[in-house]
Coordinates of C-alpha atoms in Angstrom, one line a residue:
M5 CA 0.2 -0.2 -0.3
E6 CA 3.1 2.5 0.6
G7 CA 4.1 1.8 -2.5
D8 CA 1.1 2.9 -4.3
A9 CA 0.6 5.8 -2.3
S10 CA 4.2 6.8 -3.2
V11 CA 3.7 5.9 -7.2
D12 CA 0.2 8.2 -6.7
E13 CA 2.2 10.8 -5.6
E14 CA 5.0 10.6 -8.1
A15 CA 2.3 10.5 -10.9
L16 CA 0.1 13.6 -9.4
R17 CA 3.7 16.2 -9.2
H18 CA 4.7 14.8 -12.8
Y19 CA 0.7 15.5 -14.4
L20 CA 0.5 19.3 -12.3
G21 CA 4.4 20.0 -13.2
T22 CA 5.5 20.9 -9.5
S23 CA 7.4 19.0 -6.9
S24 CA 5.7 20.4 -3.9
F25 CA 3.2 22.0 -2.6
G26 CA 1.6 25.4 -0.4
K27 CA 2.9 28.9 -0.2
K28 CA 6.5 29.5 -1.5
T29 CA 8.8 31.5 -0.3
R30 CA 10.4 34.1 -2.7
D31 CA 13.7 32.8 -3.0
A32 CA 16.0 34.8 -5.6
N33 CA 19.7 34.3 -7.0
I34 CA 21.5 37.1 -5.6
E35 CA 25.1 36.4 -7.2
A36 CA 23.3 36.5 -10.4
Q37 CA 21.6 40.1 -9.9
I38 CA 24.8 41.0 -9.2
D39 CA 26.2 39.9 -12.0
R40 CA 23.3 41.1 -14.7
S41 CA 24.0 44.4 -13.2
K42 CA 27.8 44.1 -13.9
R43 CA 28.9 46.6 -16.8
Q44 CA 29.9 45.5 -20.1
P45 CA 33.8 46.3 -20.6
T46 CA 34.2 49.3 -23.1
A47 CA 37.1 50.9 -24.8
A48 CA 37.8 54.0 -22.5
S49 CA 39.5 57.5 -24.1
G50 CA 41.8 59.1 -22.5
P51 CA 46.4 59.0 -22.3
D52 CA 45.7 56.5 -18.9
A53 CA 42.3 54.8 -20.1
K54 CA 42.9 50.8 -19.6
G55 CA 42.1 48.4 -22.8
Y56 CA 43.7 48.5 -26.2
L57 CA 42.8 50.5 -28.7
K58 CA 43.8 49.8 -32.6
S59 CA 45.5 52.5 -34.4
S60 CA 44.8 54.2 -37.8
G61 CA 47.4 52.5 -39.3
E62 CA 47.0 49.0 -37.8
S63 CA 45.4 46.1 -39.2
D64 CA 42.9 43.9 -37.6
D65 CA 44.8 41.0 -38.1
D66 CA 47.7 42.9 -36.0
A67 CA 45.0 44.1 -33.5
E68 CA 43.3 40.7 -33.3
R69 CA 46.9 39.2 -32.1
S70 CA 47.3 41.9 -30.1
N71 CA 44.5 42.1 -27.8
E72 CA 45.6 37.7 -27.5
E73 CA 48.8 38.7 -26.3
D74 CA 47.5 41.0 -23.8
D75 CA 44.3 39.5 -22.8
D76 CA 45.5 38.3 -19.7
D77 CA 47.2 41.3 -18.6
D78 CA 43.8 43.4 -19.5
D79 CA 41.9 41.2 -16.9
D80 CA 44.7 41.7 -14.4
D81 CA 43.8 45.3 -15.0
D82 CA 39.9 45.3 -14.8
E83 CA 40.4 43.2 -11.4
E84 CA 42.7 45.7 -10.4
E85 CA 40.3 48.4 -11.2
D86 CA 37.5 47.2 -9.8
D87 CA 39.2 46.7 -6.1
E88 CA 40.0 50.4 -6.3
Y89 CA 37.2 52.0 -7.9
P90 CA 33.2 51.4 -6.9
V91 CA 32.4 51.5 -11.0
S92 CA 32.5 48.1 -12.0
H93 CA 28.7 47.4 -11.5
E94 CA 25.1 50.1 -12.3
L95 CA 22.0 50.3 -11.5
L96 CA 20.0 52.7 -14.0
V97 CA 17.2 55.1 -12.7
K98 CA 15.2 56.9 -14.8
T99 CA 12.5 59.0 -13.1
H100 CA 13.3 62.2 -15.2
E101 CA 12.0 63.4 -18.5
R102 CA 14.6 65.6 -19.1
A103 CA 18.3 66.6 -17.9
V104 CA 19.4 65.6 -14.6
T105 CA 21.1 68.6 -12.9
T106 CA 21.4 68.0 -9.2
I107 CA 21.5 64.5 -6.9
T108 CA 21.9 64.8 -3.5
L109 CA 22.0 62.0 -0.8
D110 CA 21.4 62.4 3.0
P111 CA 24.5 61.2 5.3
S112 CA 23.1 57.8 6.2
G113 CA 22.6 57.1 2.4
T114 CA 19.0 55.4 2.6
R115 CA 17.1 58.4 0.7
M116 CA 18.1 60.6 -2.5
I117 CA 16.7 63.7 -4.1
T118 CA 16.9 64.6 -7.4
G119 CA 16.2 67.9 -9.5
S120 CA 15.9 68.1 -13.1
T121 CA 15.1 71.0 -16.3
D122 CA 11.7 69.2 -16.2
C123 CA 11.2 71.8 -13.1
T124 CA 10.4 68.6 -11.0
L125 CA 12.1 67.0 -7.6
K126 CA 11.8 63.2 -7.0
I127 CA 12.3 62.0 -4.1
H128 CA 13.7 58.1 -3.7
D129 CA 14.1 55.8 -0.9
F130 CA 16.2 52.5 -1.2
A131 CA 14.1 50.7 1.2
S132 CA 11.3 50.3 -0.9
W133 CA 13.2 49.5 -4.0
T134 CA 13.3 46.3 -6.0
P135 CA 15.3 45.1 -8.5
T136 CA 12.4 45.8 -10.7
T137 CA 10.5 48.4 -8.9
V138 CA 13.1 51.4 -9.2
R139 CA 11.1 54.2 -8.7
A140 CA 10.2 57.6 -7.1
F141 CA 7.9 57.7 -4.1
K142 CA 7.0 61.5 -4.6
S143 CA 7.8 63.8 -7.2
V144 CA 7.4 67.5 -5.8
D145 CA 7.1 71.1 -8.1
P146 CA 9.4 73.6 -5.8
T147 CA 8.1 76.5 -7.3
A148 CA 4.3 75.5 -7.0
S149 CA 2.1 77.8 -4.7
K150 CA -0.7 77.1 -2.8
H151 CA -2.4 80.6 -3.5
S152 CA -3.0 79.9 -7.0
T153 CA -3.0 76.6 -8.9
N154 CA -1.6 78.6 -12.0
V155 CA 2.2 79.4 -11.3
E156 CA 4.9 79.3 -13.7
T157 CA 7.9 76.3 -13.2
H158 CA 11.4 77.0 -13.3
P159 CA 14.2 74.2 -13.8
V160 CA 16.3 73.3 -10.5
H161 CA 19.6 74.2 -10.4
H162 CA 21.0 72.9 -7.3
A163 CA 19.8 70.3 -4.1
V164 CA 21.8 69.7 -1.2
F165 CA 20.9 67.7 2.1
N166 CA 21.8 69.2 5.2
P167 CA 25.1 67.2 6.6
L168 CA 24.2 68.2 10.3
S169 CA 20.1 68.1 10.3
P170 CA 19.5 65.3 7.3
S171 CA 15.5 66.2 7.8
Q172 CA 16.4 70.1 6.1
V173 CA 17.0 70.1 1.7
L174 CA 18.3 73.0 0.6
V175 CA 16.6 73.6 -3.1
V176 CA 18.1 76.3 -5.6
T177 CA 15.3 77.1 -8.7
A178 CA 15.4 79.8 -10.8
L179 CA 14.2 82.4 -8.5
P180 CA 15.2 85.2 -6.3
Q181 CA 14.2 82.4 -3.0
A182 CA 15.8 79.7 -1.8
K183 CA 13.5 77.6 -0.3
V184 CA 14.3 74.6 2.6
F185 CA 12.5 71.3 1.9
T186 CA 11.9 68.4 4.4
R187 CA 13.1 65.2 3.5
D188 CA 10.0 64.4 2.6
G189 CA 9.0 66.6 0.1
E190 CA 7.0 69.4 2.3
M191 CA 8.5 73.1 2.3
E192 CA 9.5 74.2 5.5
T193 CA 11.0 77.7 5.2
Q194 CA 11.1 80.3 1.6
F195 CA 13.6 83.3 2.3
V196 CA 12.5 86.7 1.3
K197 CA 13.0 88.3 -2.0
G198 CA 15.0 91.7 -2.2
D199 CA 14.3 94.7 -3.3
M200 CA 14.9 95.6 -6.7
Y201 CA 15.0 99.0 -6.5
L202 CA 18.2 99.7 -4.3
R203 CA 21.1 100.2 -5.5
D204 CA 23.2 98.8 -2.8
M205 CA 23.2 95.2 -2.2
H206 CA 23.7 96.0 1.3
N207 CA 20.4 97.3 2.5
T208 CA 18.5 94.8 0.3
K209 CA 17.0 91.5 2.9
G210 CA 17.6 88.7 0.2
H211 CA 18.5 88.5 -3.4
I212 CA 17.3 90.0 -6.4
S213 CA 17.4 88.2 -8.9
E214 CA 18.5 84.6 -9.9
I215 CA 20.2 82.3 -7.8
T216 CA 22.6 79.9 -9.1
T217 CA 23.9 77.7 -6.5
G218 CA 24.1 77.6 -2.7
T219 CA 25.2 75.2 0.2
W220 CA 25.1 74.5 4.3
H221 CA 27.7 75.5 6.8
P222 CA 29.8 72.8 7.4
T223 CA 29.5 73.0 11.4
N224 CA 26.4 75.1 12.1
R225 CA 23.2 73.1 11.0
N226 CA 20.9 76.3 10.8
L227 CA 23.1 78.4 8.5
C228 CA 23.6 78.0 4.8
V229 CA 24.9 80.2 2.0
T230 CA 23.1 80.9 -1.5
A231 CA 24.8 82.9 -4.8
G232 CA 23.3 84.9 -6.9
T233 CA 23.6 87.0 -10.4
D234 CA 23.0 90.2 -8.1
S235 CA 26.8 89.6 -7.5
T236 CA 26.0 88.5 -3.8
L237 CA 26.3 85.4 -1.4
R238 CA 23.9 85.7 1.2
I239 CA 24.4 83.5 4.8
W240 CA 21.2 82.3 5.7
D241 CA 19.6 81.7 8.7
V242 CA 17.0 78.9 8.3
N243 CA 15.1 80.1 11.6
E244 CA 14.6 83.8 10.2
Q245 CA 13.2 83.9 7.1
R246 CA 12.7 87.8 6.9
S247 CA 16.3 88.6 5.9
Q248 CA 19.9 87.3 5.6
K249 CA 22.5 86.9 8.1
E250 CA 24.5 88.5 6.6
V251 CA 25.5 89.6 2.9
I252 CA 29.1 89.2 0.8
V253 CA 28.7 92.0 -2.3
H254 CA 31.7 91.0 -4.7
K255 CA 32.3 93.8 -6.5
S256 CA 33.7 93.3 -10.2
R257 CA 36.5 95.3 -11.3
A258 CA 36.0 93.9 -15.1
A259 CA 35.4 97.2 -17.5
G260 CA 32.0 98.1 -18.3
S261 CA 30.3 95.8 -15.5
A262 CA 29.7 98.5 -13.1
G263 CA 30.7 96.8 -10.0
R264 CA 28.7 93.8 -10.4
T265 CA 28.7 90.2 -12.0
R266 CA 27.4 87.3 -11.3
M267 CA 28.5 84.9 -8.9
T268 CA 28.5 81.4 -10.4
A269 CA 29.3 78.6 -7.6
V270 CA 30.1 78.4 -3.7
A271 CA 31.5 76.0 -1.8
W272 CA 32.1 76.2 2.2
A273 CA 35.6 74.4 3.3
S274 CA 35.0 71.9 7.1
P275 CA 37.2 72.5 9.6
L276 CA 37.0 69.1 10.8
Q277 CA 40.0 67.5 9.5
G278 CA 42.3 70.3 11.0
G279 CA 41.6 72.8 7.9
N280 CA 40.7 76.2 7.8
N281 CA 36.9 77.4 7.5
V282 CA 37.2 79.4 4.5
L283 CA 34.0 80.2 1.9
V284 CA 35.3 80.0 -2.0
S285 CA 33.0 81.7 -4.6
A286 CA 33.2 81.7 -8.5
A287 CA 32.2 84.7 -10.7
L288 CA 31.4 85.2 -14.4
D289 CA 34.1 87.7 -14.2
G290 CA 36.9 85.2 -14.8
S291 CA 37.6 85.9 -10.9
L292 CA 37.9 83.8 -7.4
A293 CA 37.3 84.8 -4.2
M294 CA 38.3 83.5 -0.9
W295 CA 36.6 84.8 2.4
S296 CA 36.9 83.4 6.1
G297 CA 34.3 81.0 7.2
D298 CA 33.4 82.9 10.4
G299 CA 34.0 86.6 9.1
P300 CA 34.9 89.7 8.4
Y301 CA 33.0 89.7 4.8
S302 CA 33.9 93.0 4.3
R303 CA 37.1 92.1 2.2
P304 CA 37.9 88.9 0.8
A305 CA 40.7 87.6 2.1
G306 CA 42.2 86.2 -1.1
E307 CA 41.5 86.9 -4.4
V308 CA 42.2 85.7 -8.5
R309 CA 41.3 88.3 -10.5
N310 CA 41.7 85.9 -13.6
A311 CA 41.2 82.4 -12.1
H312 CA 39.6 81.4 -15.8
I313 CA 38.8 83.3 -18.3
P314 CA 35.7 86.1 -18.2
D315 CA 32.9 85.8 -19.5
T316 CA 32.4 81.7 -19.2
W317 CA 30.8 80.2 -17.0
T318 CA 32.7 78.4 -14.4
G319 CA 30.1 75.8 -13.0
G320 CA 32.4 73.8 -10.7
I321 CA 34.2 73.9 -7.4
D322 CA 34.8 72.1 -4.3
I323 CA 37.1 72.2 -1.9
S324 CA 39.5 69.3 -0.5
P325 CA 38.3 67.7 3.0
D326 CA 41.3 68.6 4.5
G327 CA 40.1 72.7 3.2
R328 CA 43.9 72.6 1.7
L329 CA 43.3 72.3 -2.1
V330 CA 40.3 74.0 -4.2
V331 CA 39.6 72.8 -7.6
T332 CA 37.5 74.5 -10.5
R333 CA 35.7 73.4 -13.6
G334 CA 35.5 77.1 -15.7
G335 CA 33.7 77.1 -19.1
D336 CA 36.9 77.8 -20.3
N337 CA 37.7 74.6 -20.7
T338 CA 40.1 74.1 -18.2
I339 CA 40.6 72.0 -14.8
K340 CA 42.5 74.4 -12.2
L341 CA 43.7 73.3 -9.0
W342 CA 44.7 75.8 -6.2
D343 CA 46.1 76.4 -2.9
T344 CA 44.4 78.3 -0.1
R345 CA 47.6 79.0 1.6
K346 CA 48.9 80.6 -1.7
F347 CA 45.8 81.6 -3.1
K348 CA 47.5 83.6 -6.3
Q349 CA 48.8 81.2 -9.1
P350 CA 47.1 77.6 -10.0
L351 CA 49.1 74.6 -8.5
N352 CA 47.9 72.8 -11.8
T353 CA 46.0 73.2 -15.3
V354 CA 44.6 70.9 -17.2
K355 CA 42.2 71.0 -20.6
H356 CA 39.0 69.4 -20.2
Q357 CA 35.9 70.6 -22.3
S358 CA 33.3 72.3 -20.8
T359 CA 29.3 71.9 -21.1
F360 CA 28.6 75.7 -19.9
L361 CA 26.7 76.6 -22.8
Q362 CA 24.1 74.2 -22.3
Y363 CA 24.4 72.8 -18.5
P364 CA 26.3 75.4 -16.6
N365 CA 25.5 73.5 -13.3
T366 CA 28.1 70.8 -14.4
N367 CA 29.6 70.4 -11.3
I368 CA 33.1 69.0 -10.4
Q369 CA 33.8 67.0 -7.1
F370 CA 36.6 65.8 -4.8
S371 CA 36.1 62.2 -3.5
P372 CA 34.9 61.8 0.6
T373 CA 38.8 61.0 1.1
G374 CA 39.9 63.8 -0.9
S375 CA 42.6 61.1 -3.1
N376 CA 40.2 61.4 -6.5
V377 CA 38.6 64.0 -7.8
I378 CA 36.0 63.3 -10.0
T379 CA 33.8 64.9 -12.8
G380 CA 32.0 64.3 -16.0
S381 CA 32.6 65.1 -19.4
E382 CA 30.6 66.4 -22.9
D383 CA 30.6 62.4 -24.2
G384 CA 29.4 60.7 -21.2
S385 CA 32.1 59.2 -19.5
L386 CA 33.3 59.7 -15.9
H387 CA 36.9 60.8 -14.9
I388 CA 38.6 60.2 -12.1
L389 CA 41.6 62.0 -11.7
N390 CA 44.0 62.6 -9.7
P391 CA 44.3 65.2 -7.3
A392 CA 48.1 66.3 -7.6
T393 CA 48.4 66.2 -11.4
L394 CA 44.6 66.7 -12.7
K395 CA 45.5 63.7 -14.8
P396 CA 42.8 60.7 -15.2
E397 CA 42.9 58.0 -13.4
L398 CA 40.1 56.0 -15.0
I399 CA 37.6 56.8 -17.9
T400 CA 34.4 55.4 -17.6
P401 CA 31.6 55.7 -20.3
V402 CA 28.6 56.0 -18.5
T403 CA 26.0 57.3 -20.6
P404 CA 28.0 57.7 -24.1
G405 CA 26.7 60.2 -26.5
S406 CA 24.9 62.2 -23.8
A407 CA 26.9 64.8 -21.6
L408 CA 27.5 63.6 -17.8
I409 CA 25.8 66.9 -15.7
T410 CA 26.6 66.0 -12.0
V411 CA 28.5 63.7 -9.7
L412 CA 28.3 62.3 -6.7
W413 CA 30.5 60.2 -4.6
H414 CA 28.6 59.5 -1.1
E415 CA 31.1 58.3 2.2
K416 CA 29.2 55.7 3.8
L417 CA 27.7 54.3 0.5
N418 CA 30.9 54.4 -1.0
Q419 CA 28.9 54.7 -4.6
I420 CA 29.2 57.0 -7.3
I421 CA 26.1 58.5 -8.8
T422 CA 26.0 60.6 -12.1
G423 CA 22.8 62.7 -13.8
S424 CA 23.0 62.9 -17.4
A425 CA 21.3 64.9 -20.4
N426 CA 19.2 62.5 -21.3
A427 CA 17.4 62.3 -17.9
E428 CA 19.3 58.7 -16.6
T429 CA 20.5 58.6 -13.2
H430 CA 23.3 55.6 -13.0
M431 CA 24.4 54.4 -9.5
L432 CA 27.7 52.9 -9.9
Y433 CA 29.1 50.3 -6.8
N434 CA 31.4 47.6 -6.2
P435 CA 29.6 44.7 -4.4
N436 CA 33.6 44.8 -2.3
L437 CA 33.5 48.0 -1.8
S438 CA 30.3 49.2 -1.6
S439 CA 27.4 49.0 1.5
G440 CA 23.9 49.6 0.9
G441 CA 22.1 52.1 -1.7
A442 CA 22.2 50.1 -5.3
K443 CA 23.8 46.6 -3.3
L444 CA 21.1 46.3 -1.1
V445 CA 18.7 46.7 -4.1
M446 CA 20.1 43.9 -6.0
S447 CA 20.1 41.8 -2.9
K448 CA 16.3 42.1 -2.8
A449 CA 14.8 39.4 -4.2
P450 CA 12.7 41.0 -7.3
K451 CA 9.0 42.0 -6.7
R452 CA 6.1 39.2 -8.0
R453 CA 4.5 41.0 -11.2
H454 CA 1.0 40.3 -10.6
I455 CA -2.0 40.9 -13.5
D456 CA -3.3 43.9 -12.4
D457 CA 0.3 45.6 -13.4
D458 CA -0.6 44.8 -17.0
P459 CA -3.0 47.4 -17.8
N460 CA -3.3 46.0 -21.4
L461 CA -4.6 42.6 -19.5
T462 CA -6.9 44.7 -17.1
M463 CA -10.9 45.8 -17.4
D464 CA -11.9 49.6 -17.7
L465 CA -13.3 50.4 -14.5
A466 CA -14.9 53.8 -15.9
H467 CA -18.1 52.2 -15.5
G468 CA -17.9 50.8 -11.9
I469 CA -16.7 54.4 -10.3
S470 CA -18.2 57.6 -10.1
G471 CA -18.5 59.9 -12.7
D472 CA -16.8 62.7 -11.0
S473 CA -14.3 59.8 -10.4
A474 CA -13.1 59.0 -14.0
A475 CA -11.2 60.5 -16.1
T476 CA -13.0 61.6 -19.7
S477 CA -10.7 62.2 -22.4
G478 CA -10.8 65.6 -22.3
D479 CA -9.3 65.6 -19.0
R480 CA -6.0 63.5 -20.1
A481 CA -3.7 65.9 -21.4
P482 CA -1.6 64.9 -24.1
P483 CA 2.0 63.3 -23.5
G484 CA 4.9 66.0 -23.1
S485 CA 2.6 69.0 -22.3
F486 CA 2.9 71.6 -19.3
A487 CA -0.7 69.9 -17.5
A488 CA 1.0 66.2 -18.1
R489 CA 4.3 67.2 -16.5
H490 CA 2.7 68.8 -13.6
P491 CA -0.8 67.1 -13.0
T492 CA -1.4 69.5 -10.1
V493 CA -1.3 72.6 -11.2
G494 CA -3.9 74.2 -13.0
L495 CA -7.4 73.0 -14.5
T496 CA -8.8 70.5 -16.1
Y497 CA -10.4 70.9 -19.4
S498 CA -13.7 70.1 -17.8
G499 CA -12.9 73.5 -14.9
R500 CA -12.0 71.5 -12.0
S501 CA -8.6 71.5 -10.4
R502 CA -6.0 69.6 -10.5
D503 CA -5.1 69.9 -6.7
P504 CA -6.3 67.2 -4.8
R505 CA -6.6 69.1 -1.9
R506 CA -9.1 72.0 -3.3
P507 CA -12.6 70.4 -3.4
H508 CA -14.7 70.6 -6.3
I509 CA -17.4 73.2 -6.7
P510 CA -19.9 71.9 -9.5
Q511 CA -20.6 73.6 -12.6
S512 CA -24.3 75.3 -12.1
T513 CA -26.1 74.6 -15.5
P514 CA -29.1 75.4 -16.7
F515 CA -31.1 71.7 -14.9
A516 CA -29.6 73.0 -11.8
K517 CA -31.5 76.4 -11.5
N518 CA -35.0 74.5 -10.8
N519 CA -37.4 75.8 -8.1
P520 CA -37.7 73.5 -5.2
D521 CA -40.8 72.9 -3.4
E522 CA -42.6 75.8 -1.9
K523 CA -45.0 73.7 0.4
H524 CA -42.1 71.7 1.6
I525 CA -39.6 75.4 2.4
M526 CA -42.6 77.0 3.5
A527 CA -43.3 74.4 6.4
N528 CA -40.3 73.2 7.2
I529 CA -37.1 76.3 6.9
P530 CA -38.3 79.4 9.3
L531 CA -38.5 82.2 8.5
S532 CA -38.7 81.4 4.7
S533 CA -41.6 83.7 4.3
M534 CA -39.6 87.1 4.1
R535 CA -37.4 86.4 1.3
D536 CA -40.7 87.0 -0.6
E537 CA -42.1 90.4 1.9
D538 CA -41.7 94.0 1.6
P539 CA -38.9 94.9 3.8
R540 CA -40.8 98.7 4.5
E541 CA -44.4 97.0 4.9
A542 CA -42.3 94.9 7.2
L543 CA -40.7 97.8 9.3
L544 CA -43.9 99.9 9.3
K545 CA -46.2 97.6 10.6
Y546 CA -44.2 98.4 13.9
A547 CA -44.3 102.2 13.4
D548 CA -47.3 103.0 15.7
K549 CA -46.6 100.0 18.6
A550 CA -43.2 102.1 18.9
K551 CA -45.0 105.4 19.1
N552 CA -47.1 104.4 21.4
D553 CA -45.2 101.9 24.0
P554 CA -41.6 102.9 23.3
M555 CA -39.8 100.8 24.4
F556 CA -35.8 101.8 24.6
T557 CA -37.2 106.0 25.1
N558 CA -39.8 105.7 27.3
A559 CA -37.9 107.9 30.3
W560 CA -38.1 110.4 28.1
K561 CA -41.4 110.5 26.4
N562 CA -42.7 113.2 28.3
T563 CA -39.6 116.2 28.0
Q564 CA -39.5 115.7 24.3
P565 CA -40.5 118.4 22.5
K566 CA -43.2 118.1 20.0
T567 CA -42.2 118.5 16.7
I568 CA -43.8 120.8 14.3
Y569 CA -43.1 121.1 10.5
A570 CA -43.9 124.3 8.8
E571 CA -46.7 124.9 6.3
L572 CA -45.9 125.3 3.1
S573 CA -48.1 126.8 0.3
D574 CA -48.6 126.2 -3.0
E575 CA -46.6 128.5 -4.2
E576 CA -43.4 128.2 -1.8
D577 CA -44.5 124.4 -2.7
G578 CA -43.8 125.0 -6.2
G579 CA -40.9 127.1 -6.0
G580 CA -38.4 125.0 -6.9
P581 CA -35.2 125.8 -9.2
E582 CA -36.7 126.2 -13.0
H583 CA -35.9 123.9 -15.5
K584 CA -32.6 124.5 -17.7
R585 CA -33.9 125.3 -21.0
Q586 CA -32.8 123.0 -24.0
K587 CA -30.1 124.8 -26.2
T588 CA -31.3 124.4 -30.0

């Protein structure tokens, strides 16, 4: 009997095509998932780029023979690169529609915020991601206002987490007012705009024109600095939004500038590693100025007048962790290294193609340890440079054919995040060196697809829900339009507000203007008959009662004189002004 039961079970398993019954646990091959995210080796450019490139005068056979000879050496070099820099694997994040201009992560490395020229901020939470569900959990328009549904939108220039208070994010858009948001996308503070009719910038309470960038104070969690096109740097206290705490006016010496220029970049050095607390900023006139981070700000401690070619946008600037070196990427196709102790001449200068004409926010950054400098290029490659010589130690393509605008090397995750002009965000990591972030996402089991996730296989529910909730064809905005990019701004074609916080007021139609039952109103609504009553007659009903039995003036009834009116004769009655004769 036992043998027959085992045969029946085997036959049943073979018939059903399964080896077990009941609920199964979601198991995933983590190593296979991470291997699938490994970047394909591509030929890199540059003098120190790894890999073999065929020269113009070399035949295919010679190139193939040389490649076979150097095969073992290339494998060893690739392994060394993988162990040195976190660029061996990548995770693609596509949540924007236009170029990604800024990326910031909180110090713990659990939340990422990206800004774009599509005028939105995308907030991502790594804990909720799986390999198949990489998306932003919230989209925020930083220029939206609650006072009106029809507002202008502006691209996001810069966004940065507060390193000492990760619940605050400084957001800079193409407006004179910077804002501080919470990590969940709620606006917390909006700084004031200055009076544009005042000539002396010291007397204004805020920026009077567009802000280009900003950053936080390295040791005071309540202070931040913004750079504007009104030739000023302004230090703000997040608890006081009515006026800045300090204003630094940069006086340009360029001919015909009237002493004003545009501040294009700013960086604040951290004295935590023993360096100086300095504030360094670049301007459109080509100058580079340095102030003491604690003041006074009346005049710069050091200034280089022609650090870069005038009228070129120096959008990238950063200070090394020890506060001794400053690296700048200018619009004159150069990268320069400066020493804060000898702030006169650059220590080194290399050629690097600039993208300031299309993307002026292209940045450059020191690694968390200060041992490397990273930046993007016009052809979409990531350049990892030596901080002493500024020569490339590694050039790896990320988005070939699309400019790499912003780069970020996170200290705790040890991952490099890049933003490109094709609206893609790439998270580069190494399973052996990195922790959390993209590695955590790829270590999870993928989410199982449900049939309802595919709209082509589900039924149309428009007939089973209320008419107010159903989206008609006229309410759907065409793809790529302003209404499609900002679904909560403005009005629909039917007149309803797109903001879900606003109540829907039904439109009055001729069919809704009917008369209700008059008997029901007269019987159930008090004083409803006064609607059809003459107010003059209603008051005169009480005239005799007020005269014979006054309620408020009864004490003066016997002492008041009797009013006597003069009698008018017929002649006096018609003695008014004669009508003027009409001119003929």
